[in-house]
JSON list of C-alpha atoms in Angstrom, two decimals:
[
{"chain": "A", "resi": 177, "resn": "UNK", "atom": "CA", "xyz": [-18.16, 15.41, 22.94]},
{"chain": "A", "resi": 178, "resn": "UNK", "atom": "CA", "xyz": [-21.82, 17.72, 22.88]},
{"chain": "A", "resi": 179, "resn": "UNK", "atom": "CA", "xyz": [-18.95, 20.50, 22.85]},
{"chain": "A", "resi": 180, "resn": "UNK", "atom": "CA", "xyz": [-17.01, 18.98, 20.17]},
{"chain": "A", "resi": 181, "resn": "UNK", "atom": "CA", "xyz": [-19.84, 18.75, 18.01]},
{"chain": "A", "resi": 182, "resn": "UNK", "atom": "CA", "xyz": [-21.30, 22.13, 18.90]},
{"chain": "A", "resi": 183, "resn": "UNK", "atom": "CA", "xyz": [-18.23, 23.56, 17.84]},
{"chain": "A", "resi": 184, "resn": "UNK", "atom": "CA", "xyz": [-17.85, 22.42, 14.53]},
{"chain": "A", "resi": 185, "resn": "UNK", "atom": "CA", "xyz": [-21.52, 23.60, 13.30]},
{"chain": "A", "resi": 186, "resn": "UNK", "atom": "CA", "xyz": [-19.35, 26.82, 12.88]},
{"chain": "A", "resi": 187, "resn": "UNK", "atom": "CA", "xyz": [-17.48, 25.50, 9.92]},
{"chain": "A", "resi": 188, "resn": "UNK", "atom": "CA", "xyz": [-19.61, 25.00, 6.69]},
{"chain": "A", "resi": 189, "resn": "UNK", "atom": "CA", "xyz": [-19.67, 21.87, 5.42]},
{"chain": "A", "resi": 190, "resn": "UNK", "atom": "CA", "xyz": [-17.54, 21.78, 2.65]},
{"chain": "A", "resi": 191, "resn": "UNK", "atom": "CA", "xyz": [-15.10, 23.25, 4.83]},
{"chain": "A", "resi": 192, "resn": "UNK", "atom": "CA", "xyz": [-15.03, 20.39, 7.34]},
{"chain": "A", "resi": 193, "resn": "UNK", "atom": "CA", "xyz": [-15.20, 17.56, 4.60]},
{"chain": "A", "resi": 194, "resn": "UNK", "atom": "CA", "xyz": [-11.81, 19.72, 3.51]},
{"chain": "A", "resi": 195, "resn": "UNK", "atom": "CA", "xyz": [-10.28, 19.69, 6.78]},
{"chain": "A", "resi": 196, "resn": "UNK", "atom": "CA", "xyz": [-11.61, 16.03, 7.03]},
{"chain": "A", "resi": 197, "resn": "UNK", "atom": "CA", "xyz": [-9.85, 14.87, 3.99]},
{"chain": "A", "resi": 198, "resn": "UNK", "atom": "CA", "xyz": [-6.38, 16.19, 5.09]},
{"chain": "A", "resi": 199, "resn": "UNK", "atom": "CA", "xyz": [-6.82, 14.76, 8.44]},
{"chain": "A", "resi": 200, "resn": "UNK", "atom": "CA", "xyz": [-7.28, 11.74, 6.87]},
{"chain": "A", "resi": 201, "resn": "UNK", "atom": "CA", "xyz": [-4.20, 12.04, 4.56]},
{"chain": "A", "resi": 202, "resn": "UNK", "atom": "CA", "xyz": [-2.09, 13.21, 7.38]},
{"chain": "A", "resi": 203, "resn": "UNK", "atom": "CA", "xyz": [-3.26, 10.10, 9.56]},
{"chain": "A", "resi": 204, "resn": "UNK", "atom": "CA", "xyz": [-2.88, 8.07, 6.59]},
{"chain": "A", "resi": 205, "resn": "UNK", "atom": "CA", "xyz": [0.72, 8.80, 5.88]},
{"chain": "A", "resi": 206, "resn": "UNK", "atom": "CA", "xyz": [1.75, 8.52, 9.21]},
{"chain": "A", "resi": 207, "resn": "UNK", "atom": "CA", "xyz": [-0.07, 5.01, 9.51]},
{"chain": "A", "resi": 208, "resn": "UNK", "atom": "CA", "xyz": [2.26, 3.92, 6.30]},
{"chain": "A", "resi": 209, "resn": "UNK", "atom": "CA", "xyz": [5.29, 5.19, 7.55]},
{"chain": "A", "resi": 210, "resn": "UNK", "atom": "CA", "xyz": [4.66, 3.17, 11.03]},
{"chain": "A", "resi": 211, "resn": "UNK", "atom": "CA", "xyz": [4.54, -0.42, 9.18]},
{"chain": "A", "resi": 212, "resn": "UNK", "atom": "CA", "xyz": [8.27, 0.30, 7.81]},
{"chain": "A", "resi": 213, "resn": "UNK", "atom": "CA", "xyz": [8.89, -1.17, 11.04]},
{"chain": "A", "resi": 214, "resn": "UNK", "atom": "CA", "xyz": [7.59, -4.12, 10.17]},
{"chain": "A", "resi": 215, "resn": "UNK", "atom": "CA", "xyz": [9.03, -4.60, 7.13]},
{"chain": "A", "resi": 216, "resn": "UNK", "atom": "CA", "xyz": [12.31, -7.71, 7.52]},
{"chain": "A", "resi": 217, "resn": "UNK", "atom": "CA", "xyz": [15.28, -8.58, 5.24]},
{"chain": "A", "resi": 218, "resn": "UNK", "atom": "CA", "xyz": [13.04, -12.48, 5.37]},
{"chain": "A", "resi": 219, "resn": "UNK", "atom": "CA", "xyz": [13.44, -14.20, 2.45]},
{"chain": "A", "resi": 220, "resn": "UNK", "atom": "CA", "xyz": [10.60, -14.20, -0.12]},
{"chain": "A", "resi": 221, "resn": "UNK", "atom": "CA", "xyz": [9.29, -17.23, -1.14]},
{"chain": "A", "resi": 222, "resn": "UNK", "atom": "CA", "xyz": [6.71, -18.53, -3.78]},
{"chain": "A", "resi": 223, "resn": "UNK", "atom": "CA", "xyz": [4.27, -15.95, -5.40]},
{"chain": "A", "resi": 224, "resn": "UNK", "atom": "CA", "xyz": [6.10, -13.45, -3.51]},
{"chain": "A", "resi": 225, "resn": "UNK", "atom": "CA", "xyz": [9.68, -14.29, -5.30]},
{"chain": "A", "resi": 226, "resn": "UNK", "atom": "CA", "xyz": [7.71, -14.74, -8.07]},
{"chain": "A", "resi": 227, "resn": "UNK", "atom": "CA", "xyz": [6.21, -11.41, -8.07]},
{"chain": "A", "resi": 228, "resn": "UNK", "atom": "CA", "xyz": [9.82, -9.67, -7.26]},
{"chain": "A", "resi": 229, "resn": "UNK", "atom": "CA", "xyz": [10.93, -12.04, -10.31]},
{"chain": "A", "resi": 230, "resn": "UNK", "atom": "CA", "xyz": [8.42, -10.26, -12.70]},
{"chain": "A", "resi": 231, "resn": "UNK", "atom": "CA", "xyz": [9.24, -6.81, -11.18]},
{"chain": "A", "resi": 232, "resn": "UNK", "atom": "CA", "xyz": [13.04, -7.72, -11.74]},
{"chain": "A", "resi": 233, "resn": "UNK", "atom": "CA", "xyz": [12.49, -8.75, -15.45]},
{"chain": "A", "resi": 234, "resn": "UNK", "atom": "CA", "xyz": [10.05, -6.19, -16.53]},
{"chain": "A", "resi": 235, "resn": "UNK", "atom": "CA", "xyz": [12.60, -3.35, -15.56]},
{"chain": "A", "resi": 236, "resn": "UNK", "atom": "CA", "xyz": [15.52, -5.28, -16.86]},
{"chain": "A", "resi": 237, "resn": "UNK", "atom": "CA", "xyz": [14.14, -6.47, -20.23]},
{"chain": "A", "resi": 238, "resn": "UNK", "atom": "CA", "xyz": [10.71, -5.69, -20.79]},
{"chain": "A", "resi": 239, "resn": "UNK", "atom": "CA", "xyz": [9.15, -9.32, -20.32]},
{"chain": "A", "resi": 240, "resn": "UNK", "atom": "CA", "xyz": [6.06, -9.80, -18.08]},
{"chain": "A", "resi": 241, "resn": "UNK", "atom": "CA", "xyz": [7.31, -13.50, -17.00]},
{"chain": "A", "resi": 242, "resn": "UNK", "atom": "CA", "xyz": [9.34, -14.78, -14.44]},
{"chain": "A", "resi": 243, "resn": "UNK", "atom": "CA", "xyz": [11.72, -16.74, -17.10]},
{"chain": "A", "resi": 244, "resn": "UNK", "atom": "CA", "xyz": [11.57, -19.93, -19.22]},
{"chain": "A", "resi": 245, "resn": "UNK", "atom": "CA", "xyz": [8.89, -20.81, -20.85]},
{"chain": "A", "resi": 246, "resn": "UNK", "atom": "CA", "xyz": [5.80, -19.19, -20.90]},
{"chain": "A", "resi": 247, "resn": "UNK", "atom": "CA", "xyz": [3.35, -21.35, -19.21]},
{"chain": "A", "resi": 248, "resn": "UNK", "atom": "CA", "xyz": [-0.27, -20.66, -17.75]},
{"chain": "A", "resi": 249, "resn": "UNK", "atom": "CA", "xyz": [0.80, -20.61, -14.16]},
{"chain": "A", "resi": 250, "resn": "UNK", "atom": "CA", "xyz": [3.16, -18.29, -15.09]},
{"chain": "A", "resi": 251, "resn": "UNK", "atom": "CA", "xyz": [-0.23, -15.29, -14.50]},
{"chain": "A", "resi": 252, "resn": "UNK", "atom": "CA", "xyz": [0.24, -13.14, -12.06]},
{"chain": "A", "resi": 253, "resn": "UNK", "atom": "CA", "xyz": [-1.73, -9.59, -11.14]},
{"chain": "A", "resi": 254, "resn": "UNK", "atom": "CA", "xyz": [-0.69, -7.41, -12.96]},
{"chain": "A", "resi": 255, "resn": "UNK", "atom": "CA", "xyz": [-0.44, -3.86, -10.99]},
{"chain": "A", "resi": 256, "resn": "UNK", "atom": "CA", "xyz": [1.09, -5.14, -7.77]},
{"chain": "A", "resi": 257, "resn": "UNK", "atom": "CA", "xyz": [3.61, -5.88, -10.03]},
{"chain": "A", "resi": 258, "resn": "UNK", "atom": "CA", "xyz": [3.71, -2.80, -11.46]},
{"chain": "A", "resi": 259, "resn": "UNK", "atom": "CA", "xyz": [3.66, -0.77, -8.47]},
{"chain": "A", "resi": 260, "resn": "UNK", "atom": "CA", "xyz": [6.78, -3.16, -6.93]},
{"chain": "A", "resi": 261, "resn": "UNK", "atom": "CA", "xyz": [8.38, -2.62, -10.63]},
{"chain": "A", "resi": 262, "resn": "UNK", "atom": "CA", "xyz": [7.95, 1.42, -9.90]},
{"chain": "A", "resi": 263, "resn": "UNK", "atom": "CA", "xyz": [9.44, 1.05, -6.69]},
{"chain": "A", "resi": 264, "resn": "UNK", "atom": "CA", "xyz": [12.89, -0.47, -7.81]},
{"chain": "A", "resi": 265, "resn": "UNK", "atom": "CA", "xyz": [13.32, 2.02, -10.67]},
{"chain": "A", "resi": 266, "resn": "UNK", "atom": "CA", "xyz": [12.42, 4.82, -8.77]},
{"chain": "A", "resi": 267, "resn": "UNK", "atom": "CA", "xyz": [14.29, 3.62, -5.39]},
{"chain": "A", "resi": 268, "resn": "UNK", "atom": "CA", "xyz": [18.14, 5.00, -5.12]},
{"chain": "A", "resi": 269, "resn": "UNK", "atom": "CA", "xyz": [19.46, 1.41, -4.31]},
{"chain": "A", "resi": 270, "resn": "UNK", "atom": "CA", "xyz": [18.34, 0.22, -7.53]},
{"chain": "A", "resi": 271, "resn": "UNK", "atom": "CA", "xyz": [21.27, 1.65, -9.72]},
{"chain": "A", "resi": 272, "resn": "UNK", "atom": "CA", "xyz": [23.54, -0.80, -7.09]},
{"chain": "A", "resi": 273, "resn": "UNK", "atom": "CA", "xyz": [21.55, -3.75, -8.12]},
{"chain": "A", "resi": 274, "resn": "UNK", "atom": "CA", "xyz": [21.84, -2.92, -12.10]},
{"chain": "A", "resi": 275, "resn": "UNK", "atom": "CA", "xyz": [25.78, -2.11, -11.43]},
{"chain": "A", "resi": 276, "resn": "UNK", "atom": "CA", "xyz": [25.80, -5.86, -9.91]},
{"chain": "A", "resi": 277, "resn": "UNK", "atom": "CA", "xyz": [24.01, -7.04, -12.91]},
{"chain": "A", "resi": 278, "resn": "UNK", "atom": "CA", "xyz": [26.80, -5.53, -15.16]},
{"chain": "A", "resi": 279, "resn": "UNK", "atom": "CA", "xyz": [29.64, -7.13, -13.51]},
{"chain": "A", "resi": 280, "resn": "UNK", "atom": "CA", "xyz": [27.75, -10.61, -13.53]},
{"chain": "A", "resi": 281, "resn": "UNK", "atom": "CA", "xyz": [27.05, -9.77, -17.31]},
{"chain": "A", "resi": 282, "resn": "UNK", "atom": "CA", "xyz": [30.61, -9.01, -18.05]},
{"chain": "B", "resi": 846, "resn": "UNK", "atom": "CA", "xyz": [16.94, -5.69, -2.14]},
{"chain": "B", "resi": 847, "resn": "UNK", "atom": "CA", "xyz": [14.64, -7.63, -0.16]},
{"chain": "B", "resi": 848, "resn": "UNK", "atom": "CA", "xyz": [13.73, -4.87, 2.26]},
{"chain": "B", "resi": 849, "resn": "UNK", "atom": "CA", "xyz": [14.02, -2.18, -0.48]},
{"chain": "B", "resi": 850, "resn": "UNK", "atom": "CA", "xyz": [11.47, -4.06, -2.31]},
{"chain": "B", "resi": 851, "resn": "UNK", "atom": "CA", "xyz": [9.01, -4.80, 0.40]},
{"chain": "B", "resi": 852, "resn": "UNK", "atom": "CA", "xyz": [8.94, -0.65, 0.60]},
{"chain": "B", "resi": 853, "resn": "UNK", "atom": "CA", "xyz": [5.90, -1.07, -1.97]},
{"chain": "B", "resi": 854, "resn": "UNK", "atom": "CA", "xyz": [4.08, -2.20, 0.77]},
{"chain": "B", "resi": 855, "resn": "UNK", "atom": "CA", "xyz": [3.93, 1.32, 2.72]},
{"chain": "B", "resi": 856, "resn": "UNK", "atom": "CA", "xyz": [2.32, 2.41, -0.55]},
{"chain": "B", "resi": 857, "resn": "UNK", "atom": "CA", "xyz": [-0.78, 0.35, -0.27]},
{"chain": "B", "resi": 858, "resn": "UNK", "atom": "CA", "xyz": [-1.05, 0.82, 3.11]},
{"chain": "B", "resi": 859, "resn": "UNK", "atom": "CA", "xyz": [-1.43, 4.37, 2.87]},
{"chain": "B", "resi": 860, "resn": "UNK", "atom": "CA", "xyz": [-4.18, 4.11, 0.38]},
{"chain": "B", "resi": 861, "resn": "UNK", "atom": "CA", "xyz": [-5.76, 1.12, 1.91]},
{"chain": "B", "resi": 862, "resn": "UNK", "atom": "CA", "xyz": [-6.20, 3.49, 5.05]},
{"chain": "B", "resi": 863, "resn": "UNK", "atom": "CA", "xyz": [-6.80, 6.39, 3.19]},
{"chain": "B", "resi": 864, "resn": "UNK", "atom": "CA", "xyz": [-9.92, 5.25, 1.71]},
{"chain": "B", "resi": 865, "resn": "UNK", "atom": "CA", "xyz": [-11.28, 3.30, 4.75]},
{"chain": "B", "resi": 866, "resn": "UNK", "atom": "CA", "xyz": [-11.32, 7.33, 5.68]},
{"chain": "B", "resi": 867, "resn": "UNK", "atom": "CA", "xyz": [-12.50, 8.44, 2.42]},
{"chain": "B", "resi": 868, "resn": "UNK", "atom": "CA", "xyz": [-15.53, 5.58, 2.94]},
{"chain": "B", "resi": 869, "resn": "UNK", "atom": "CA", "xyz": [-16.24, 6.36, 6.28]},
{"chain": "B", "resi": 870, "resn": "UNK", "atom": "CA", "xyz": [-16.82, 10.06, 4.91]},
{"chain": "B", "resi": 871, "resn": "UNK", "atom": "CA", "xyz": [-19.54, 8.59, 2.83]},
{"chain": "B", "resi": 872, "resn": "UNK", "atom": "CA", "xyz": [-21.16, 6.57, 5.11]},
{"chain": "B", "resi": 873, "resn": "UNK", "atom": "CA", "xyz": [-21.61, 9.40, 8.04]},
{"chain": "B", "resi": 874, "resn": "UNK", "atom": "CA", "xyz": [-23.06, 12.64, 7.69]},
{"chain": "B", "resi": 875, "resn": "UNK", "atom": "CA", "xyz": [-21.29, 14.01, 9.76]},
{"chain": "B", "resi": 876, "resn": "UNK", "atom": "CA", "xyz": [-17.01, 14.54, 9.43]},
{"chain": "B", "resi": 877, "resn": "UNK", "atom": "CA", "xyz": [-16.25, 14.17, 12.80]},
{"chain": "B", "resi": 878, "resn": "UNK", "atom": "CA", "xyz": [-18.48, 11.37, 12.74]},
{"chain": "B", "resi": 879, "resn": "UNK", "atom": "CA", "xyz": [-17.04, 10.22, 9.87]},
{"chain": "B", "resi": 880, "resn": "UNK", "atom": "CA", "xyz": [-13.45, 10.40, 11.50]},
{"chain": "B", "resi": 881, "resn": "UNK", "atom": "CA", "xyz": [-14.24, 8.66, 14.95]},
{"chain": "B", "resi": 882, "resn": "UNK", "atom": "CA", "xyz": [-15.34, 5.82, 12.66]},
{"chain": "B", "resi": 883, "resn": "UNK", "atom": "CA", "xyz": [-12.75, 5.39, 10.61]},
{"chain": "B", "resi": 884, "resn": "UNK", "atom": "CA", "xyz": [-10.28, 6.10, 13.18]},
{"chain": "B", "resi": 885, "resn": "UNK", "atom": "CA", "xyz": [-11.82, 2.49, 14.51]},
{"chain": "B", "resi": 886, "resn": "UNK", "atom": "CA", "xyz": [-11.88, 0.79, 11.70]},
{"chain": "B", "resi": 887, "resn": "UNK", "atom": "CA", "xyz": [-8.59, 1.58, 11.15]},
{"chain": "B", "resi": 888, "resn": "UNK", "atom": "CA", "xyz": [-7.14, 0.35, 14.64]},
{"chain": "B", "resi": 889, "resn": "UNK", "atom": "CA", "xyz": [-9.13, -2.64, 13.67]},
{"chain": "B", "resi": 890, "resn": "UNK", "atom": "CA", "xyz": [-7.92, -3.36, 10.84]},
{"chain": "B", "resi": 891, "resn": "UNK", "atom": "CA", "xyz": [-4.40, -2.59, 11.67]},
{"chain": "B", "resi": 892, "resn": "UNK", "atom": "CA", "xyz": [-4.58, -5.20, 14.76]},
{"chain": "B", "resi": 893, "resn": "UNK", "atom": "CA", "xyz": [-6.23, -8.21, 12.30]},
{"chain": "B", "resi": 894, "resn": "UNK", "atom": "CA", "xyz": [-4.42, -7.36, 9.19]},
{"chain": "B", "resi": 895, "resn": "UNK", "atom": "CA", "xyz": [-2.68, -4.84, 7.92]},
{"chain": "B", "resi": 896, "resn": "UNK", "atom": "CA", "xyz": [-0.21, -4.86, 10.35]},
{"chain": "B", "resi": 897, "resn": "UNK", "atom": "CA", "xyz": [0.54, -9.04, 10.21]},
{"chain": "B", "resi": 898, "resn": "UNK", "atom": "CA", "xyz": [3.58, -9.90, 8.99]},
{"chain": "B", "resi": 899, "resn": "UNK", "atom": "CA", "xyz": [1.90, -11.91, 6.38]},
{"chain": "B", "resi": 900, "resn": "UNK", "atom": "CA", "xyz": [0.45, -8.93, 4.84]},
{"chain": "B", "resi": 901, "resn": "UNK", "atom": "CA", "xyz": [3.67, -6.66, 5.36]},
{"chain": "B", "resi": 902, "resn": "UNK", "atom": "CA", "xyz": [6.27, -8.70, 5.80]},
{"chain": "B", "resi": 903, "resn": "UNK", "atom": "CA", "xyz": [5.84, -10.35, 2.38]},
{"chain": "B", "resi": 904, "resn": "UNK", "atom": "CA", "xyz": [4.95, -9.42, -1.60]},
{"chain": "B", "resi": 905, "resn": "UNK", "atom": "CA", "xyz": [1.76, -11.43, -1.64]},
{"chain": "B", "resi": 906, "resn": "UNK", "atom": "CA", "xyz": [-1.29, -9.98, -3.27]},
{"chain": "B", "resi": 907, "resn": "UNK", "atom": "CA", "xyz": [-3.56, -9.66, -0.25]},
{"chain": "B", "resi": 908, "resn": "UNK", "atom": "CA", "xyz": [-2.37, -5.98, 0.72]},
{"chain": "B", "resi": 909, "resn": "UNK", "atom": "CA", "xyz": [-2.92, -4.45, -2.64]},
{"chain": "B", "resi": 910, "resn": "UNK", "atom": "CA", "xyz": [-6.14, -6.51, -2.92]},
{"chain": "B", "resi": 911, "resn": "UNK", "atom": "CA", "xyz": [-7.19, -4.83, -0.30]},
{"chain": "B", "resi": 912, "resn": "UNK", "atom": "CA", "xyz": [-6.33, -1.62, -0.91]},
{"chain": "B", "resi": 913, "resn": "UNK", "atom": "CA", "xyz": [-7.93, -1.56, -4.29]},
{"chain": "B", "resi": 914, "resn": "UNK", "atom": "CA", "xyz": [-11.74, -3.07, -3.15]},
{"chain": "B", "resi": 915, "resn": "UNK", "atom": "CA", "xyz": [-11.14, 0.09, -1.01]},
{"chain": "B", "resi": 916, "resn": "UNK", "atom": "CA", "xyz": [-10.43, 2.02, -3.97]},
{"chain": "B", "resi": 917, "resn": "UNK", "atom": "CA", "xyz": [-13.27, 0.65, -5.86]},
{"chain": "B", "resi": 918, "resn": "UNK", "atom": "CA", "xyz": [-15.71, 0.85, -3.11]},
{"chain": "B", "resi": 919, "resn": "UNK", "atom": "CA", "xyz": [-15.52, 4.38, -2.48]}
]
């Protein structure tokens, strides 16, 4: 450790927040990719539907709201929304889900 | 879709983790400092939270919550 730090008085500053900063995105982004595992085909339920819901409408017609009325507990957060709505229009399986939507349409 | 849309979730885990580095870099003088630290807090973090299937495994608000007090912290 006395070694590790000796070493690095070497590197200026700046240079080590630099290298510090990558290491962090590289650790980062391989943290991320780790969860996929995680991640189920479980069913969503409540304010998670509800959020896909939004997502799903937002992309499809421009509306903020999970359908019906408009109601007060209809408020959600806006930019996990957002982000999820991203996601589907930006994900390749997405243009499967609109071609379902078509059919369904007629 | 379920699964495709639960993706978003890798996204706010990487910047939820990114900026417990980014804030550890503030805290400590020194980077390798800095690094050891937030190497911790991210194990720790990872065991209690971000890694529950509560936070991943679902769309609820808690994960990006999260992510952006990190945001706004640093």
């Amino acid at each position: 450790m006395h070694g590790l730090l000796q070493s690095t008085k070497h590197v200026s500053l700046s240079n080590q927040r630099t290298l510090y900063v990558c290491f962090a995105v590289l650790v980062s982004f391989w943290f991320a990719l780790g969860t996929r595992s995680h991640i189920t085909d479980a069913s969503l339920r409540y304010d998670s539907a509800q959020n896909v819901k939004i997502a799903y409408r937002f992309i499809h017609t421009g509306d903020f709201t999970f359908g019906g009325e408009a109601r007060k507990a209809m408020r959600r957060e806006p930019v996990p929304v957002l982000v999820a709505a991203a996601l589907l229009l930006l994900h390749p399986s997405f243009e499967n889900y609109k071609k379902a939507d078509r059919k369904t349409v007629g | 879709m379920t699964s495709t849309v639960k993706l978003a979730n890798v996204f706010w885990e990487f910047l939820a983790a990114l900026f417990i580095f980014l804030l550890c870099l503030e805290l400590f003088q020194r980077p390798l400092v800095a690094g050891l630290g937030g190497l911790f807090t991210l194990a720790i973090s990872d065991m209690t939270f971000l890694s529950t299937s509560q936070v991943i495994d679902t769309l609820l608000n808690e994960l990006p919550g999260a992510a952006l007090m990190l945001i706004a912290s640093w």
